Coordinates of C-alpha atoms in Angstrom, one line a residue:
M25 CA 8.5 17.2 -30.5
A26 CA 10.1 16.2 -26.9
I27 CA 13.2 14.0 -27.1
N28 CA 13.0 11.0 -25.0
T29 CA 16.0 11.0 -22.7
D30 CA 15.1 8.5 -20.1
N31 CA 17.7 6.1 -21.0
V32 CA 20.2 8.4 -21.1
P33 CA 22.6 8.3 -18.2
G34 CA 22.1 11.0 -15.7
D35 CA 18.5 11.7 -16.7
N36 CA 16.6 9.1 -14.6
G37 CA 16.1 11.1 -11.4
M38 CA 19.2 9.3 -9.8
E39 CA 21.7 12.4 -10.4
D40 CA 19.7 14.4 -7.9
F41 CA 20.6 12.0 -5.2
G42 CA 24.2 11.1 -6.2
Y43 CA 23.6 7.3 -6.6
N44 CA 25.2 5.0 -9.0
E45 CA 23.0 2.5 -11.1
S46 CA 23.2 -0.9 -9.4
L47 CA 19.8 -2.6 -10.0
D48 CA 18.3 -4.4 -13.0
R49 CA 16.5 -1.9 -15.1
S50 CA 14.0 -4.4 -17.0
I51 CA 10.5 -3.5 -15.8
G52 CA 8.2 -2.7 -18.7
K53 CA 4.7 -0.5 -18.7
F54 CA 2.4 -3.3 -17.8
A55 CA 4.6 -4.5 -15.0
S56 CA 5.0 -1.1 -13.6
F57 CA 1.2 -0.9 -13.5
A58 CA 0.7 -4.2 -11.9
A59 CA 3.2 -3.4 -9.2
G60 CA 0.6 -0.5 -8.1
V61 CA -2.5 -2.6 -8.7
S62 CA -1.3 -5.7 -6.9
Y63 CA -0.3 -3.7 -3.8
I64 CA -3.9 -2.0 -3.5
S65 CA -5.3 -5.6 -4.7
I66 CA -9.0 -5.1 -5.5
L67 CA -10.0 -8.7 -4.5
T68 CA -7.8 -8.9 -1.2
G69 CA -9.0 -5.7 0.3
T70 CA -12.7 -5.4 -0.7
F71 CA -13.3 -9.0 0.3
Q72 CA -11.4 -8.7 3.5
L73 CA -12.9 -5.5 4.9
F74 CA -16.5 -5.3 3.5
Y75 CA -17.9 -6.9 6.4
F76 CA -16.5 -4.3 8.7
G77 CA -17.7 -1.5 6.6
F78 CA -21.1 -2.9 6.0
G79 CA -21.5 -4.1 9.7
T80 CA -20.7 -1.0 11.0
A81 CA -22.7 1.5 8.6
G82 CA -24.9 -0.5 6.3
P83 CA -25.1 0.0 2.6
A84 CA -24.6 3.8 2.6
Y85 CA -20.9 3.1 3.8
L86 CA -20.0 2.7 0.3
W87 CA -20.0 6.6 0.0
S88 CA -16.6 6.4 1.7
W89 CA -15.2 4.5 -1.4
P90 CA -15.5 7.7 -3.6
A91 CA -14.5 9.8 -0.8
V92 CA -11.4 8.0 -0.2
F93 CA -10.8 7.8 -3.9
I94 CA -10.9 11.7 -4.2
G95 CA -8.6 12.1 -1.4
Q96 CA -6.1 9.6 -2.4
M97 CA -6.3 10.6 -5.9
A98 CA -5.0 14.0 -4.8
V99 CA -2.1 12.4 -3.2
A100 CA -1.6 10.2 -6.2
L101 CA -1.2 13.2 -8.6
C102 CA 1.3 14.7 -6.2
F103 CA 3.3 11.5 -6.4
M104 CA 2.9 11.5 -10.2
E105 CA 4.7 14.8 -10.5
L106 CA 7.3 13.6 -8.1
A107 CA 7.6 10.1 -10.0
A108 CA 8.2 12.3 -13.2
K109 CA 11.3 14.0 -11.6
Y110 CA 12.5 11.4 -9.2
P111 CA 11.4 7.7 -10.1
I112 CA 13.8 6.2 -7.5
A113 CA 13.7 3.2 -5.0
G114 CA 12.1 4.0 -1.7
A115 CA 10.3 6.8 -3.1
V116 CA 8.3 8.1 -0.3
Y117 CA 11.5 8.1 1.8
N118 CA 13.7 9.7 -0.8
W119 CA 10.9 12.2 -1.8
S120 CA 10.3 13.5 1.8
K121 CA 14.3 13.7 2.2
I122 CA 14.8 15.9 -0.8
L123 CA 11.7 18.0 -0.3
G124 CA 12.0 18.2 3.4
S125 CA 15.1 17.4 5.5
K126 CA 17.3 14.4 6.4
I127 CA 15.3 13.9 9.6
V128 CA 11.8 14.2 7.9
G129 CA 13.1 11.7 5.3
W130 CA 14.4 9.4 7.8
V131 CA 11.0 9.6 9.9
S132 CA 8.8 8.9 6.9
G133 CA 11.1 6.1 5.8
W134 CA 11.2 4.4 9.2
L135 CA 7.3 4.7 9.5
M136 CA 6.8 3.5 6.0
L137 CA 9.1 0.6 6.4
T138 CA 7.7 -0.8 9.8
A139 CA 4.2 -0.4 8.4
S140 CA 5.2 -2.3 5.3
I141 CA 6.6 -5.2 7.2
V142 CA 3.4 -5.5 9.6
T143 CA 1.2 -5.1 6.4
L144 CA 3.1 -8.1 4.8
A145 CA 2.2 -10.1 7.6
A146 CA -1.4 -8.9 7.6
V147 CA -2.0 -9.6 4.0
V148 CA -0.9 -13.4 4.1
L149 CA -3.3 -14.1 7.0
A150 CA -6.1 -13.7 4.3
L151 CA -5.2 -17.1 2.9
Q152 CA -6.7 -18.8 6.0
L153 CA -10.0 -17.2 4.8
N154 CA -9.9 -18.9 1.4
L155 CA -7.6 -21.9 1.1
P156 CA -9.5 -24.4 3.8
R157 CA -12.7 -23.3 2.0
L158 CA -11.3 -24.5 -1.3
W159 CA -10.0 -27.7 0.1
S160 CA -10.2 -29.1 3.8
G161 CA -6.6 -30.3 3.3
F162 CA -5.4 -26.8 3.7
Q163 CA -6.4 -26.9 7.3
L164 CA -3.2 -28.3 8.3
I165 CA -3.4 -27.8 12.0
G166 CA -6.4 -29.4 13.6
D167 CA -9.8 -29.6 12.0
G168 CA -10.8 -25.9 12.3
T169 CA -13.0 -26.4 15.3
G170 CA -10.4 -25.9 18.0
S171 CA -10.1 -22.6 20.0
K172 CA -6.7 -21.8 18.2
D173 CA -7.0 -23.9 15.0
F174 CA -8.0 -21.0 12.8
A175 CA -5.2 -18.7 14.2
A176 CA -2.5 -21.4 14.1
N177 CA -3.2 -22.4 10.6
A178 CA -3.5 -18.9 9.4
V179 CA 0.1 -18.3 10.8
L180 CA 1.6 -21.6 9.1
L181 CA -0.2 -20.8 5.7
G182 CA 1.0 -17.1 5.9
T183 CA 4.6 -18.4 6.9
I184 CA 4.6 -20.6 3.7
M185 CA 3.5 -17.6 1.6
I186 CA 6.3 -15.3 3.1
V187 CA 9.0 -18.1 2.3
F188 CA 7.6 -18.0 -1.3
T189 CA 7.8 -14.3 -1.6
T190 CA 11.1 -14.1 0.0
T191 CA 12.5 -16.6 -2.6
I192 CA 10.9 -15.0 -5.6
N193 CA 12.3 -11.6 -4.6
A194 CA 15.7 -13.0 -3.9
L195 CA 15.9 -14.6 -7.3
G196 CA 15.6 -11.3 -9.3
V197 CA 13.0 -8.5 -10.2
R198 CA 12.5 -10.2 -13.7
L199 CA 11.0 -13.2 -12.1
M200 CA 9.0 -11.2 -9.5
A201 CA 7.6 -8.8 -12.4
M202 CA 6.6 -11.8 -14.6
I203 CA 4.6 -13.6 -11.8
N204 CA 3.1 -10.4 -10.4
S205 CA 2.1 -9.3 -14.0
A206 CA 0.5 -12.8 -14.7
G207 CA -1.3 -12.6 -11.3
V208 CA -2.6 -9.0 -11.8
F209 CA -3.9 -10.1 -15.3
I210 CA -5.8 -12.9 -13.7
E211 CA -7.2 -10.8 -10.9
L212 CA -8.3 -8.1 -13.2
I213 CA -10.2 -10.5 -15.5
A214 CA -11.8 -12.1 -12.4
A215 CA -12.9 -8.9 -10.7
V216 CA -14.5 -7.7 -13.8
M217 CA -16.3 -11.0 -14.2
I218 CA -17.4 -10.9 -10.6
A219 CA -18.9 -7.4 -11.2
I220 CA -20.6 -8.5 -14.2
L221 CA -22.1 -11.6 -12.3
L222 CA -23.4 -9.4 -9.5
A223 CA -24.7 -6.8 -11.9
A224 CA -26.7 -9.7 -13.8
N225 CA -28.2 -10.6 -10.1
I226 CA -29.3 -7.3 -8.8
T227 CA -32.5 -7.5 -6.9
R228 CA -32.9 -3.9 -5.7
G229 CA -32.2 -0.3 -7.0
P230 CA -29.7 2.2 -6.0
D231 CA -32.0 4.0 -3.5
V232 CA -30.5 1.5 -1.0
F233 CA -27.5 3.5 -0.8
F234 CA -29.5 6.7 0.2
S235 CA -30.9 5.3 3.6
T236 CA -29.3 4.9 6.9
H237 CA -31.3 1.8 7.6
G238 CA -31.2 2.5 11.3
Y239 CA -27.4 2.5 11.5
G240 CA -25.9 5.1 14.0
A241 CA -29.3 5.5 15.9
G242 CA -28.6 6.3 19.4
E243 CA -24.9 6.9 18.9
T244 CA -23.3 10.2 19.6
G245 CA -22.9 11.9 16.3
G246 CA -25.7 9.7 14.9
Y247 CA -25.1 8.2 11.4
L248 CA -21.8 10.3 10.9
S249 CA -20.2 8.8 13.6
A250 CA -20.8 5.2 12.4
F251 CA -20.0 6.5 8.8
L252 CA -16.5 7.7 10.0
V253 CA -15.8 4.3 11.5
A254 CA -16.9 2.3 8.4
S255 CA -14.9 4.5 6.1
L256 CA -11.8 2.7 7.5
A257 CA -12.8 -0.3 5.3
S258 CA -12.3 1.9 2.2
G259 CA -9.4 3.7 3.5
Y260 CA -7.5 0.4 4.4
V261 CA -7.8 -0.5 0.7
M262 CA -6.7 2.4 -1.4
Y263 CA -3.0 2.8 -0.8
G264 CA 0.3 1.4 -2.1
F265 CA 0.1 3.1 -5.8
D266 CA 3.5 4.7 -5.0
T267 CA 5.0 1.2 -5.6
A268 CA 5.3 1.8 -9.3
S269 CA 7.6 4.7 -8.4
S270 CA 9.7 2.8 -5.8
L271 CA 10.6 0.2 -8.6
G272 CA 11.5 3.3 -10.7
E273 CA 15.2 2.3 -10.7
E274 CA 14.3 -1.0 -12.2
T275 CA 11.9 0.4 -14.9
V276 CA 12.4 1.3 -18.5
E277 CA 11.7 5.1 -19.3
P278 CA 10.9 5.6 -15.5
R279 CA 10.2 9.4 -15.8
R280 CA 7.2 8.6 -18.3
T281 CA 6.2 5.1 -17.2
A282 CA 5.9 5.5 -13.4
P283 CA 3.4 8.4 -13.4
K284 CA 1.2 6.7 -15.9
A285 CA 1.4 3.4 -13.7
I286 CA 0.4 5.2 -10.7
L287 CA -2.6 6.9 -12.3
R288 CA -3.7 3.8 -14.0
A289 CA -3.3 1.6 -10.8
I290 CA -5.7 3.9 -8.6
L291 CA -8.2 4.3 -11.4
A292 CA -8.5 0.7 -12.3
S293 CA -9.0 -0.2 -8.4
F294 CA -11.5 2.3 -7.8
V295 CA -13.6 1.6 -11.1
I296 CA -13.6 -2.2 -10.6
G297 CA -13.5 -2.4 -7.0
G298 CA -16.4 -0.1 -6.8
A299 CA -18.4 -2.0 -9.2
I300 CA -18.0 -5.1 -7.1
L301 CA -18.9 -3.2 -3.9
V302 CA -22.1 -1.6 -5.4
F303 CA -23.5 -4.5 -7.1
A304 CA -22.7 -6.8 -4.3
V305 CA -25.1 -4.7 -2.2
M306 CA -27.8 -4.6 -4.9
A307 CA -27.5 -8.2 -5.6
A308 CA -27.5 -9.6 -2.0
P309 CA -30.2 -11.8 -1.2
D310 CA -31.2 -10.3 2.1
L311 CA -29.5 -7.2 3.5
E312 CA -30.7 -8.2 7.1
D313 CA -28.6 -11.2 7.1
P314 CA -26.1 -10.8 9.9
K315 CA -23.5 -12.7 8.1
L316 CA -23.0 -9.9 5.6
G317 CA -21.4 -8.0 8.7
S318 CA -19.5 -11.2 9.8
P319 CA -15.9 -12.1 8.8
D320 CA -17.1 -15.5 8.1
G321 CA -19.7 -14.3 5.6
S322 CA -18.9 -10.8 4.2
L323 CA -18.7 -10.2 0.4
Q324 CA -17.7 -13.8 -0.2
Y325 CA -21.0 -14.8 1.1
I326 CA -22.9 -12.5 -1.3
V327 CA -21.0 -13.8 -4.3
E328 CA -21.1 -17.4 -3.7
A329 CA -25.1 -17.0 -3.4
V330 CA -25.4 -15.8 -6.8
M331 CA -22.8 -18.3 -8.4
W332 CA -23.5 -22.0 -9.9
G333 CA -21.6 -24.9 -10.7
P334 CA -17.8 -24.6 -10.4
L335 CA -17.7 -20.8 -10.4
G336 CA -17.6 -20.9 -6.5
T337 CA -14.2 -22.8 -6.9
I338 CA -12.8 -20.6 -9.7
F339 CA -13.6 -17.4 -7.6
L340 CA -11.7 -18.8 -4.7
C341 CA -8.7 -19.6 -6.7
C342 CA -8.8 -16.1 -8.0
I343 CA -8.7 -14.7 -4.5
V344 CA -5.7 -16.8 -3.6
V345 CA -3.9 -15.4 -6.7
A346 CA -4.8 -12.0 -5.6
V347 CA -3.6 -12.4 -2.1
T348 CA -0.3 -14.0 -3.4
V349 CA 0.6 -11.2 -5.9
C350 CA -0.7 -8.7 -3.3
S351 CA 1.9 -10.3 -0.6
L352 CA 4.5 -10.3 -3.5
A353 CA 4.1 -6.7 -4.1
V354 CA 4.1 -5.6 -0.4
H355 CA 7.4 -7.6 0.2
T356 CA 8.8 -6.0 -2.9
A357 CA 8.1 -2.5 -2.0
A358 CA 9.3 -3.0 1.6
I359 CA 12.5 -4.5 0.2
R360 CA 13.3 -1.3 -2.2
L361 CA 12.6 0.9 0.7
T362 CA 15.0 -1.1 2.9
F363 CA 17.7 -0.8 0.3
A364 CA 17.1 3.0 -0.3
M365 CA 17.5 3.6 3.4
A366 CA 20.5 1.3 3.8
R367 CA 22.6 2.7 0.8
D368 CA 22.1 6.1 2.7
N369 CA 23.6 4.1 5.8
A370 CA 20.3 5.2 7.3
L371 CA 19.8 1.9 9.1
P372 CA 21.7 -0.4 11.2
F373 CA 23.9 -2.7 9.2
G374 CA 23.5 -0.4 6.2
E375 CA 26.4 -2.0 4.1
K376 CA 25.0 -5.4 4.3
L377 CA 21.4 -4.4 3.7
A378 CA 22.4 -2.3 0.7
R379 CA 24.4 -5.0 -1.0
V380 CA 23.3 -6.0 -4.5
H381 CA 23.9 -9.5 -5.7
P382 CA 25.8 -9.4 -8.7
K383 CA 24.1 -12.1 -10.6
T384 CA 20.5 -11.4 -9.9
Q385 CA 21.2 -7.5 -9.4
T386 CA 18.7 -7.5 -6.5
P387 CA 19.1 -6.8 -2.8
V388 CA 18.9 -10.3 -1.2
V389 CA 19.5 -9.6 2.5
P390 CA 16.6 -7.2 2.8
A391 CA 14.4 -10.0 1.3
I392 CA 15.5 -12.4 3.8
V393 CA 15.2 -10.0 6.9
I394 CA 11.7 -8.6 6.0
G395 CA 10.5 -12.2 5.7
V396 CA 11.9 -13.3 9.0
I397 CA 10.6 -10.2 10.9
A398 CA 7.1 -10.6 9.1
I399 CA 6.9 -14.2 10.2
L400 CA 7.9 -13.4 13.8
I401 CA 4.9 -10.7 13.8
L402 CA 2.6 -13.5 12.7
V403 CA 3.3 -15.5 15.5
V404 CA 1.6 -12.8 17.7
N405 CA -1.6 -13.6 16.0
I406 CA -1.9 -17.0 17.7
G407 CA -2.2 -15.8 21.3
Q408 CA -3.1 -12.1 20.8
P409 CA -5.3 -11.6 17.9
Q410 CA -6.5 -8.3 19.1
I411 CA -3.2 -6.8 19.3
F412 CA -2.5 -8.0 15.8
T413 CA -5.5 -6.2 14.7
V414 CA -4.4 -3.1 16.4
L415 CA -0.8 -3.3 14.9
T416 CA -2.4 -3.8 11.4
S417 CA -4.6 -0.7 11.8
I418 CA -1.7 1.3 13.1
A419 CA 0.5 0.2 10.0
I420 CA -2.1 1.8 7.8
I421 CA -1.9 5.0 10.0
M422 CA 1.9 5.1 9.6
I423 CA 1.5 4.8 6.0
Y424 CA -0.8 7.9 5.8
L425 CA 1.5 9.8 7.9
A426 CA 4.5 8.8 5.7
Y427 CA 2.5 10.0 2.8
L428 CA 1.7 13.4 4.6
M429 CA 5.4 13.9 5.1
V430 CA 5.7 14.0 1.3
T431 CA 2.9 16.0 0.3
G432 CA 3.5 18.5 3.3
P433 CA 7.0 19.5 2.3
L434 CA 5.7 19.4 -1.4
L435 CA 3.2 21.8 -0.6
K436 CA 5.8 24.2 1.2
K437 CA 8.1 24.1 -1.9
R438 CA 4.9 25.1 -4.1
L439 CA 4.4 28.1 -2.0
Q440 CA 8.0 29.2 -2.1
G441 CA 7.7 29.0 -5.9
T442 CA 10.3 26.1 -6.1
W443 CA 8.1 23.4 -7.4
P444 CA 7.4 22.1 -10.0
P445 CA 10.9 22.2 -11.7
K446 CA 10.6 23.6 -15.1
D447 CA 12.2 20.6 -16.8
L448 CA 8.9 18.6 -16.2
K449 CA 6.9 20.8 -18.6
A450 CA 9.9 21.4 -20.9
G451 CA 10.6 17.6 -21.4
G452 CA 7.0 16.6 -21.6
Y453 CA 6.6 15.0 -18.4
F454 CA 3.9 14.8 -16.3
T455 CA 2.9 18.0 -14.2
M456 CA -0.4 19.5 -12.8
G457 CA 0.5 23.1 -13.8
R458 CA -1.9 25.5 -12.3
W459 CA -3.8 22.9 -10.6
G460 CA -0.9 21.6 -8.7
L461 CA -1.6 24.1 -5.7
P462 CA -5.3 23.2 -5.0
V463 CA -4.6 19.5 -5.4
N464 CA -1.6 19.6 -3.1
I465 CA -3.8 21.4 -0.6
L466 CA -6.5 18.9 -0.6
A467 CA -3.8 16.0 -0.4
V468 CA -2.4 17.5 2.8
V469 CA -5.8 18.2 4.5
W470 CA -7.2 14.8 3.4
G471 CA -3.8 13.1 4.7
A472 CA -4.1 14.9 8.0
G473 CA -8.0 14.3 8.3
M474 CA -7.7 10.7 7.4
A475 CA -4.8 10.0 9.9
I476 CA -6.9 11.5 12.8
N477 CA -9.9 9.5 11.6
L478 CA -7.9 6.3 11.6
A479 CA -6.2 7.0 14.9
W480 CA -9.3 8.1 16.9
P481 CA -9.5 6.0 20.2
R482 CA -12.6 3.8 19.2
T483 CA -13.3 0.6 21.0
A484 CA -15.2 -0.5 17.9
V485 CA -12.0 -0.6 16.2
Y486 CA -9.1 -1.0 18.7
G487 CA -11.0 -2.7 21.5
T488 CA -9.9 -2.9 25.0
P489 CA -7.9 -2.4 27.3
W490 CA -7.0 1.2 27.3
Y491 CA -3.4 0.8 25.7
N492 CA -5.1 -0.9 22.8
Q493 CA -7.9 1.7 22.4
W494 CA -5.2 4.4 22.3
G495 CA -2.9 2.1 20.3
A496 CA -2.2 4.6 17.5
F497 CA -0.6 6.9 19.9
V498 CA 0.9 4.1 22.3
Y499 CA 2.4 1.8 19.7
I500 CA 3.2 4.7 17.0
G501 CA 5.0 6.6 19.9
G502 CA 6.9 3.4 20.8
I503 CA 8.0 2.5 17.3
L504 CA 8.9 6.0 16.5
G505 CA 10.6 6.4 19.8
L506 CA 13.0 3.6 19.2
G507 CA 13.8 4.6 15.8
L508 CA 14.7 8.2 17.0
L509 CA 16.8 6.7 19.8
W510 CA 18.9 4.8 17.2
Y511 CA 19.0 7.9 15.0
G512 CA 19.9 10.3 17.8
L513 CA 22.7 8.1 19.3
K514 CA 24.2 6.8 16.0
G515 CA 22.3 7.4 12.8
R516 CA 22.4 11.1 12.5
N517 CA 26.2 11.1 12.6
H518 CA 26.6 8.5 10.0
I519 CA 23.9 8.9 7.4
G520 CA 25.2 9.6 3.9
T521 CA 25.5 7.6 0.7
L522 CA 27.7 4.6 0.9
A523 CA 30.8 4.6 -1.1
S524 CA 29.9 1.5 -2.8
H525 CA 26.6 3.3 -4.2
A526 CA 27.9 6.7 -4.8
A527 CA 28.1 7.8 -8.5
P528 CA 31.4 9.4 -9.7
A529 CA 31.8 12.9 -8.6
K530 CA 31.3 15.3 -11.4
V531 CA 30.9 19.2 -11.7
A532 CA 27.2 19.8 -12.2
P533 CA 26.1 22.7 -14.5
E534 CA 24.2 25.6 -12.7
S535 CA 20.5 25.3 -12.8
K536 CA 17.5 27.3 -11.3
D537 CA 15.5 24.2 -10.9
V538 CA 17.4 22.3 -8.4
V539 CA 15.3 21.6 -5.3
D540 CA 17.2 22.2 -2.2
V541 CA 18.1 18.9 0.0

């Protein structure tokens, strides 16, 4: 029988990094699971992006859902092993640092951080798609008919939401976890009920998914070309499961809890989200209706068509709850990543950003800084909506690249025979065993392929002019270039654990399982 040593000092993954405990370790099993689910957010992602996938490739685009799941599941399994060894704040940053090198860790952290802030700004815009439909009083700017009413009101509602998530995160992880868990509970029940409601109203069989319905005709590459573009709708949803591990320093029994939370989050999202998408297409009154491929129709249009009485209002309320907890989770994850990099002095003003409030035991300054930057990014949406769309797409690419900077070095360690550490199996922690190598190879190939597919210069995704069409290279190059400029001039000479966060030095026993930094 394995002995549970997760709560024994020096056996929570932090000893490998030399960090001192400073955060509030109070997150339980459901809260850990909820963090991953709320970031993926079944109702937010599927309802925001269905129109894009369906409008581009028709019903058969849904085959991208299981395809993305298989690829992301390979990544998740790699992350589960890492979470079983290193359940630590800023998971992707710290994992790539200890598996690869200081520069690999910094680049992955920088890409993940900038992407997370842009993602926060993008998620809160979903409020505009739902709140004014729930009550016209939420259209605070104009009446919705003006040329800029929609965008300006979206920014205002989004700003209010970011102020809310900033406040909750600043007040401590316990309050955040409580609100997030309650919201996820509501979201899961609502998602299941929507799937059941749609299933009860199906009007056609599954053969609808085995026809191209004329999509892709006349295009270079035929339907495959349309399908690859439409697959972005699925690729944009199924990520963020690493949040469960990024909260590892605040989780009880993290080496056992975090891996299970990652697995349950991605499985629940795939099954429930997939059921909603499949039954929605089978229940749609008319597949030729152009509103199905339009942002003002989309999946909401189908669900509302089969509802009766007050269910439509209840449905919209649940969507708002989902957007709220998704925003909260994205903000929380970005804060932990900022804190993790700052305590390594890997960001400007590291000492201030890494400061933990003595009462709430949470990093307050990162919460405020991220909130302010996200609001500033929101303002771009008023006058340059296409640029905002490009930046949102690029944020997803940067997250996939950050994931690749974990799975790539991890594969190298496997090939060198230094991974997985023997204490995983010996302690009863999660490990893939002999399946680790093929799964890891799939994770790397998938990550590289998806990044290329996401970045491909398509006018259907990025529009014009050329610098938007090639935005993945132009903007990521600019973001990475600015970061590397700071790193080269100052960062690389100062990176190292801040004295205020360093664990007391001690002589470590010899071990054959230590992974070289």
